[in-house]
Coordinates of C-alpha atoms and ligand atoms in Angstrom, one line a residue:
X9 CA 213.6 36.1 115.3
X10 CA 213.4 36.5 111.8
X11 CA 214.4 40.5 110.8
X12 CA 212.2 42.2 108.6
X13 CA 211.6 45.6 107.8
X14 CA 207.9 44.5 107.2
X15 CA 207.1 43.7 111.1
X16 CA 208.6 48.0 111.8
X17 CA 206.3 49.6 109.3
X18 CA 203.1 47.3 109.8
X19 CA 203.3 47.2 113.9
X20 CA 203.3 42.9 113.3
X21 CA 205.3 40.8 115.5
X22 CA 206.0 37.9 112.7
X23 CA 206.5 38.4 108.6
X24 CA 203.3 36.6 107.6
X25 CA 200.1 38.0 105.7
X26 CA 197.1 35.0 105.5
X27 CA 195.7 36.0 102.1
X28 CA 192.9 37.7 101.6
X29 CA 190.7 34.9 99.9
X30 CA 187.8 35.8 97.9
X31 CA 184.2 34.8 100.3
X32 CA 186.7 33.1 102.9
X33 CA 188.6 35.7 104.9
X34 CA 186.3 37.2 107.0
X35 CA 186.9 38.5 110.8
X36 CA 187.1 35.2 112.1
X37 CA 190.1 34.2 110.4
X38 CA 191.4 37.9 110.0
X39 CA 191.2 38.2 113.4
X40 CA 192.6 35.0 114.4
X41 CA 196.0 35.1 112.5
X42 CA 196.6 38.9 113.5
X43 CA 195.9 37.9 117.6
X44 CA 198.8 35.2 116.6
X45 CA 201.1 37.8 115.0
X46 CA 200.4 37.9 111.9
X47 CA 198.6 39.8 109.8
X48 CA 195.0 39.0 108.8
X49 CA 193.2 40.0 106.2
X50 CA 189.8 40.1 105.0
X51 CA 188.3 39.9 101.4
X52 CA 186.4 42.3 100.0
X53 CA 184.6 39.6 97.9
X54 CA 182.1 38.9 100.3
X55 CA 178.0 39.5 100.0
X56 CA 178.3 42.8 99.2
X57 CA 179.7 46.5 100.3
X58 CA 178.1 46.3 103.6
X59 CA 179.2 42.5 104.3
X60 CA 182.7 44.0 104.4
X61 CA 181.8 46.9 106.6
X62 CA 180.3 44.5 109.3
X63 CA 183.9 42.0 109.0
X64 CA 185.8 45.2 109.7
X65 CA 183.8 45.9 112.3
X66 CA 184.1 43.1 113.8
X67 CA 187.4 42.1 113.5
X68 CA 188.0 45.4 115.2
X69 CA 185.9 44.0 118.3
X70 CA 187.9 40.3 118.3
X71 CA 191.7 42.2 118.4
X72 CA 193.7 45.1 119.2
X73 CA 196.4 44.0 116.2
X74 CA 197.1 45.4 112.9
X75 CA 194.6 43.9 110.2
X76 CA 193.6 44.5 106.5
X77 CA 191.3 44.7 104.0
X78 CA 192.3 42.9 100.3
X79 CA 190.7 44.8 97.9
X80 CA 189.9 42.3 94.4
X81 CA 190.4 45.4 91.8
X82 CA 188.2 43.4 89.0
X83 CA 185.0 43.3 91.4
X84 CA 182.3 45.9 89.9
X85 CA 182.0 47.2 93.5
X86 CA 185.8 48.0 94.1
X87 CA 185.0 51.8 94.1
X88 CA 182.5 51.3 96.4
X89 CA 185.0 49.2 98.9
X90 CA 187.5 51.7 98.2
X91 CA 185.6 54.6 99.8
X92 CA 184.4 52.5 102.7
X93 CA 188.1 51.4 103.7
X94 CA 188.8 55.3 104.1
X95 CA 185.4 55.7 105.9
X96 CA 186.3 52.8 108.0
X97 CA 189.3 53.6 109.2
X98 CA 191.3 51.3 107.6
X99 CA 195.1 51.2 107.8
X100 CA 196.3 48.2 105.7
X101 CA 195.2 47.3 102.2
X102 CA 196.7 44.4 100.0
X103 CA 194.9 44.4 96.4
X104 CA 195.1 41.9 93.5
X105 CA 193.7 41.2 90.0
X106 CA 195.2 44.5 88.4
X107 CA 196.4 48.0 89.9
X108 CA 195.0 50.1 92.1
X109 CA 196.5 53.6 90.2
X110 CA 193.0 55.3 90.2
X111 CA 193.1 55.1 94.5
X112 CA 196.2 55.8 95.2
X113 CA 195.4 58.8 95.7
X114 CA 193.2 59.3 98.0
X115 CA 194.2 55.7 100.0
X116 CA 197.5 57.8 101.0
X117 CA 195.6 61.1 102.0
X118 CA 194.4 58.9 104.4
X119 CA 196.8 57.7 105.6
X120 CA 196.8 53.4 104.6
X121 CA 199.6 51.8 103.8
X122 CA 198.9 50.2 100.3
X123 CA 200.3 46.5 99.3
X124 CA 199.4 45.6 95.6
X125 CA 200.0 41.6 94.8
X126 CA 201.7 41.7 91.6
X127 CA 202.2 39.1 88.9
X128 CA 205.4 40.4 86.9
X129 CA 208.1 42.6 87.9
X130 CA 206.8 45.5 85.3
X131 CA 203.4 46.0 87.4
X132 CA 205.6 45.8 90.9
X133 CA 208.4 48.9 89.8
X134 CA 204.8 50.5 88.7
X135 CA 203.7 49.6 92.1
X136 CA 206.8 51.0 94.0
X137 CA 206.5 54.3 91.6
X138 CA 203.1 55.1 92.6
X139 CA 203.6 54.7 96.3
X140 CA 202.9 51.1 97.6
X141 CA 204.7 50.6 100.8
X142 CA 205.3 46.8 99.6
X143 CA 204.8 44.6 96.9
X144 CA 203.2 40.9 97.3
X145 CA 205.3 39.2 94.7
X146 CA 202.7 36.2 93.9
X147 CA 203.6 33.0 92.0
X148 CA 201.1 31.1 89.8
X149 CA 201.5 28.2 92.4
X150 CA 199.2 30.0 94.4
X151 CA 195.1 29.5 94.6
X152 CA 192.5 31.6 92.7
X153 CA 193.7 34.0 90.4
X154 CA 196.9 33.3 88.8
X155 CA 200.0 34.9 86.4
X156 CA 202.5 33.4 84.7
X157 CA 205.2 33.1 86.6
X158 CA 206.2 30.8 89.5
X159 CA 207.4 32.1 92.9
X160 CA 210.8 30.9 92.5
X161 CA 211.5 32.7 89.3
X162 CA 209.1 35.5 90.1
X163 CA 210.1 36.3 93.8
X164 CA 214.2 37.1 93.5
X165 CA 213.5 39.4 90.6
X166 CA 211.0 41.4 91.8
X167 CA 213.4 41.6 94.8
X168 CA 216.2 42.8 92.9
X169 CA 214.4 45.5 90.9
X170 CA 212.4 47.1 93.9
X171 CA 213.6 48.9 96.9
X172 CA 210.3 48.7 98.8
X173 CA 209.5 45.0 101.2
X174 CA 208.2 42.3 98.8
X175 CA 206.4 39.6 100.4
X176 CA 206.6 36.1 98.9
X177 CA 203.4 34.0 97.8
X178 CA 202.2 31.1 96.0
X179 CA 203.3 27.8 97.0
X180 CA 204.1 28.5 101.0
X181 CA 203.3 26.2 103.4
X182 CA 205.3 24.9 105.7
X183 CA 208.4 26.0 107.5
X184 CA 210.5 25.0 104.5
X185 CA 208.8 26.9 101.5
X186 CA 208.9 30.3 104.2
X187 CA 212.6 29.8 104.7
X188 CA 212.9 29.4 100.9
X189 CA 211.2 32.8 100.4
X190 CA 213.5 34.5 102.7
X191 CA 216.3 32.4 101.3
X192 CA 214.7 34.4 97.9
X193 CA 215.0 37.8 99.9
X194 CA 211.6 38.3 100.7
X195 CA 210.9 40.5 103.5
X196 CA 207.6 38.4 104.1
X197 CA 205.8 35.6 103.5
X198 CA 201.9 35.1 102.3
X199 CA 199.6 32.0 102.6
X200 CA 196.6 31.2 101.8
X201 CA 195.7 27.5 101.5
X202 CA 196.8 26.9 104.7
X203 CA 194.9 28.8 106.2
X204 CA 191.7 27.0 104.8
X205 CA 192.5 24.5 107.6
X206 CA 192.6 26.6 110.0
X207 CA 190.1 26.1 112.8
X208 CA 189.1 29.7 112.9
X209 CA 188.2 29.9 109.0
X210 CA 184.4 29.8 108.4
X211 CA 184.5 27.5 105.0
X212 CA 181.8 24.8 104.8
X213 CA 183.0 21.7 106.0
X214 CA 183.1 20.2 102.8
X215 CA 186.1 22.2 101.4
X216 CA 188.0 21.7 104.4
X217 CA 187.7 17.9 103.2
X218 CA 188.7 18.5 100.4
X219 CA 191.8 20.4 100.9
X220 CA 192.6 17.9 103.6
X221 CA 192.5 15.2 101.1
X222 CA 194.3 16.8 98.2
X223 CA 197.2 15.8 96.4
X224 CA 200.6 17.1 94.8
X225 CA 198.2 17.0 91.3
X226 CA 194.5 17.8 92.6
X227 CA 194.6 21.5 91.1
X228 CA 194.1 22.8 88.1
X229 CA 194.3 26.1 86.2
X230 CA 190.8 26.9 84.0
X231 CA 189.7 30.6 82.8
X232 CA 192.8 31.2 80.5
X233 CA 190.4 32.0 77.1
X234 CA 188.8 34.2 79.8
X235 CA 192.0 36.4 80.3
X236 CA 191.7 35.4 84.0
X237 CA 193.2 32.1 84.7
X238 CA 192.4 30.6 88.0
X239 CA 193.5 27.8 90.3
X240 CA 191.2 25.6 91.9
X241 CA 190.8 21.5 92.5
X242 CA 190.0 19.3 89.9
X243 CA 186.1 18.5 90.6
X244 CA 183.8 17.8 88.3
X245 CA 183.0 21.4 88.0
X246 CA 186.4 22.7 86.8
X247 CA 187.1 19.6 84.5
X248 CA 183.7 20.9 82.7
X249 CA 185.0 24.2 82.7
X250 CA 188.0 23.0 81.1
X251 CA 186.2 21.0 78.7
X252 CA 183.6 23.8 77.9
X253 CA 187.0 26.1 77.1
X254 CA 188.3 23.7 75.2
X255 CA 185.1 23.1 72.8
X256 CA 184.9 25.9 70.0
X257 CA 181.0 25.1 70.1
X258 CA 181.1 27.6 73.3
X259 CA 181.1 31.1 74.0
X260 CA 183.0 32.7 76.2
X261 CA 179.5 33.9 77.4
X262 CA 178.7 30.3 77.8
X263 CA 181.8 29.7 80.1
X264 CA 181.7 33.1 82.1
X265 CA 177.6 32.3 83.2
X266 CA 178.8 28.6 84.0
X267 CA 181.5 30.1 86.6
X268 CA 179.6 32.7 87.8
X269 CA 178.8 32.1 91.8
X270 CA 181.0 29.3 91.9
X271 CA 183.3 30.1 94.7
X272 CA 180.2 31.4 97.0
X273 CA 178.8 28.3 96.4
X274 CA 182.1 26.2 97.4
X275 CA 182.7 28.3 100.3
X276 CA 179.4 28.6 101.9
X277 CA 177.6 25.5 100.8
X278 CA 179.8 23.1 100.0
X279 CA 177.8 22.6 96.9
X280 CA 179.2 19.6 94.5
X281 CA 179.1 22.2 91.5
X282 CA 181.1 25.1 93.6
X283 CA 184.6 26.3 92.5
X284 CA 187.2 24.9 95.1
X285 CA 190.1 27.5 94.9
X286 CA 193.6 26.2 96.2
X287 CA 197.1 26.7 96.2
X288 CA 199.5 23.6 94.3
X289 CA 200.3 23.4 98.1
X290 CA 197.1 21.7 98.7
X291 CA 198.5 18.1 99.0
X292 CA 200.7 19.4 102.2
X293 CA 197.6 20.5 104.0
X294 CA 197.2 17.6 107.0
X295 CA 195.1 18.7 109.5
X296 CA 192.3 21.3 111.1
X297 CA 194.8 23.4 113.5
X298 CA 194.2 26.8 115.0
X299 CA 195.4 29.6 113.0
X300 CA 198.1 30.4 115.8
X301 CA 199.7 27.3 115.2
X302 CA 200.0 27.4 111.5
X303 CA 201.5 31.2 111.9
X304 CA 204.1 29.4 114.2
X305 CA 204.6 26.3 112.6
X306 CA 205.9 28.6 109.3
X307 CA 208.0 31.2 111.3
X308 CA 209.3 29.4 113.5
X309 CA 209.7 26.5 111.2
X310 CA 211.7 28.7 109.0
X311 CA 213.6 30.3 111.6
X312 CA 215.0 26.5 112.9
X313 CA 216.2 25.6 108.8
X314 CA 217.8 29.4 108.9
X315 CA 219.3 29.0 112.1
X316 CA 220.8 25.7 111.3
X317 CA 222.7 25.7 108.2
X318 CA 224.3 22.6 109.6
X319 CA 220.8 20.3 108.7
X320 CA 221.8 21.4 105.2
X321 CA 225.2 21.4 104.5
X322 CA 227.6 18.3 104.8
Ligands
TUI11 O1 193.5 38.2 93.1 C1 194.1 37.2 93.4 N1 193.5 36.1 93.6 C2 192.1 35.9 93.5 S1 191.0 37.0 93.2 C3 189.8 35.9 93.3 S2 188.1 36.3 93.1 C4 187.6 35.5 91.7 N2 186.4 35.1 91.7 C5 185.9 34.4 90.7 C6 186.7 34.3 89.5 C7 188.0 34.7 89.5 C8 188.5 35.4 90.6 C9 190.3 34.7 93.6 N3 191.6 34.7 93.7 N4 195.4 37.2 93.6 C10 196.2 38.4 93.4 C11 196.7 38.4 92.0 N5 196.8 39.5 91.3 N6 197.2 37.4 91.3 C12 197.5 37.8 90.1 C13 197.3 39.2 90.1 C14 197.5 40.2 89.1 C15 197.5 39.8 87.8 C16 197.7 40.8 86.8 C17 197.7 41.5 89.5 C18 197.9 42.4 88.5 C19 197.9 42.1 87.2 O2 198.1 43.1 86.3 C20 197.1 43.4 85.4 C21 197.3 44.8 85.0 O3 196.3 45.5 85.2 O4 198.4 45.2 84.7

């Protein structure tokens, strides 16, 4: 069994969090990775305040395990969510996309254990000052938004300036890339793209194709003239995007009203013109498995390469 001081504080039997992807984790796949061990997670991009309610609710009903609620800080209805976590009883939050400061507060009056994704180790000691019980150190490898920096630069140094758990992302997806991370010193590990595949997430057949069919090179990172760079695959949407950024002719208006619903429409409809957000991991994505055997294909993948120095060394 791997060790990690994660699994104590967060009542999980194995150090994995499935990310808490914008429209796509909802209670079916939230509840499907925490029933496996994990935690799950669900977005709080979804159709609206009450959409996110009715996941917790029930994701509640399909397990008895720990689960969460991500909490996208840019959304205009983040004070909203952040109010009905506490309402809700929630005991788990990750967030992403900036810091969470202003709730701090009143998340640890009642009682949730907060987990902000950072990009750089600045924002994660800021993290660890104001109270997170963790950090999700997140390199640019990974789907959706993005920072700068890549996991394996990114991860050992927020590990060596915190004190607090930090859980690798961005670019995890097999066995390997977890034992990598704990090689790293996470205490964790988070995936996303994975877990597009999984039989228990609710994403329109389409983008389940397309993952499946991806390459090392499919993605691509638009929305940097924006200030928010994202990853997605290279469609025709998100070459135009690129295209549009690239041509001085267009406002950043222009651009922002082009993007705008694009992941909804991906997700839910499959739709030609959606934004198909993905991890550089994309390419190792085979096959439609359950979510229980993607949790155990990474821990106890890693665990057999950590156990076995031997398949390494000469
Ligand atoms: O948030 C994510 N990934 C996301 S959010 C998302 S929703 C979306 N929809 C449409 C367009 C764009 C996004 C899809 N994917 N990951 C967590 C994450 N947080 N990655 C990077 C960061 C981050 C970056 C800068 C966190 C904090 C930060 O600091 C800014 C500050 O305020 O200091």
């Amino acid at each position: 069994m791997i060790k990690s001081r994660i699994c104590e504080i967060l009542g999980i039997k194995y150090p994995i969090f499935q990310g808490g992807m914008a429209w796509v984790a909802d209670a079916s796949l939230a509840a499907a990775v925490s029933n496996a061990g994990g935690l799950g997670l669900i977005s709080s991009i979804n159709a609206g305040t009450e959409a996110v309610r009715n996941e917790i609710r029930k994701c509640k009903e399909l397990t008895d395990k720990p689960f969460g609620v991500n909490i996208m800080l840019q959304a205009p209805n983040a004070g909203e969510i952040a109010q009905m976590v506490i309402d809700e009883g929630v005991k788990i939050l990750t967030t992403g996309a900036g810091s969470p400061a202003q709730y701090m507060e009143a998340w640890q009056a009642a009682g949730i254990k907060v987990i902000p994704v950072v990009a750089s180790v600045a924002l994660a000691l800021k993290m660890q000052s104001i109270g997170a019980t963790a950090v999700i150190a997140e390199g640019a490898e990974s789907g959706g938004h993005v920072g700068e920096i890549h996991t394996m630069a990114l991860l050992p140094q927020v590990v060596d300036a915190l004190d607090i758990p930090v859980i690798g992302a961005g670019g995890i997806c097999d066995g390997r890339g977890a034992a990598a991370a704990f090689i790293l010193g996470a205490d964790a590990i988070q995936v996303g793209t994975r877990f597009l595949a999984a039989e228990e997430c609710t994403v329109h057949q389409n983008y389940k194709d397309k993952i499946l069919k991806a390459s090392d090179i499919s993605t691509i990172v638009t929305g940097k003239t924006l200030g928010h760079p994202v990853r997605s695959l290279k469609t025709p949407f998100s070459k135009n995007f690129a295209k549009m950024e690239a041509d001085p002719a267009v406002t950043p208006e222009e651009i922002l009203s082009f993007g705008t619903g694009a992941l909804r429409k991906a997700v839910k409809e499959g739709d030609v013109n959606g934004s198909y957000m993905a991890g550089e991991v994309a390419g190792m994505v085979k096959k439609i498995e359950p979510a229980k055997d993607i949790v155990e294909d990474l821990i106890l993948g890693a665990e057999k390469i950590l156990r076995n120095p031997e398949n390494i060394l000469a």
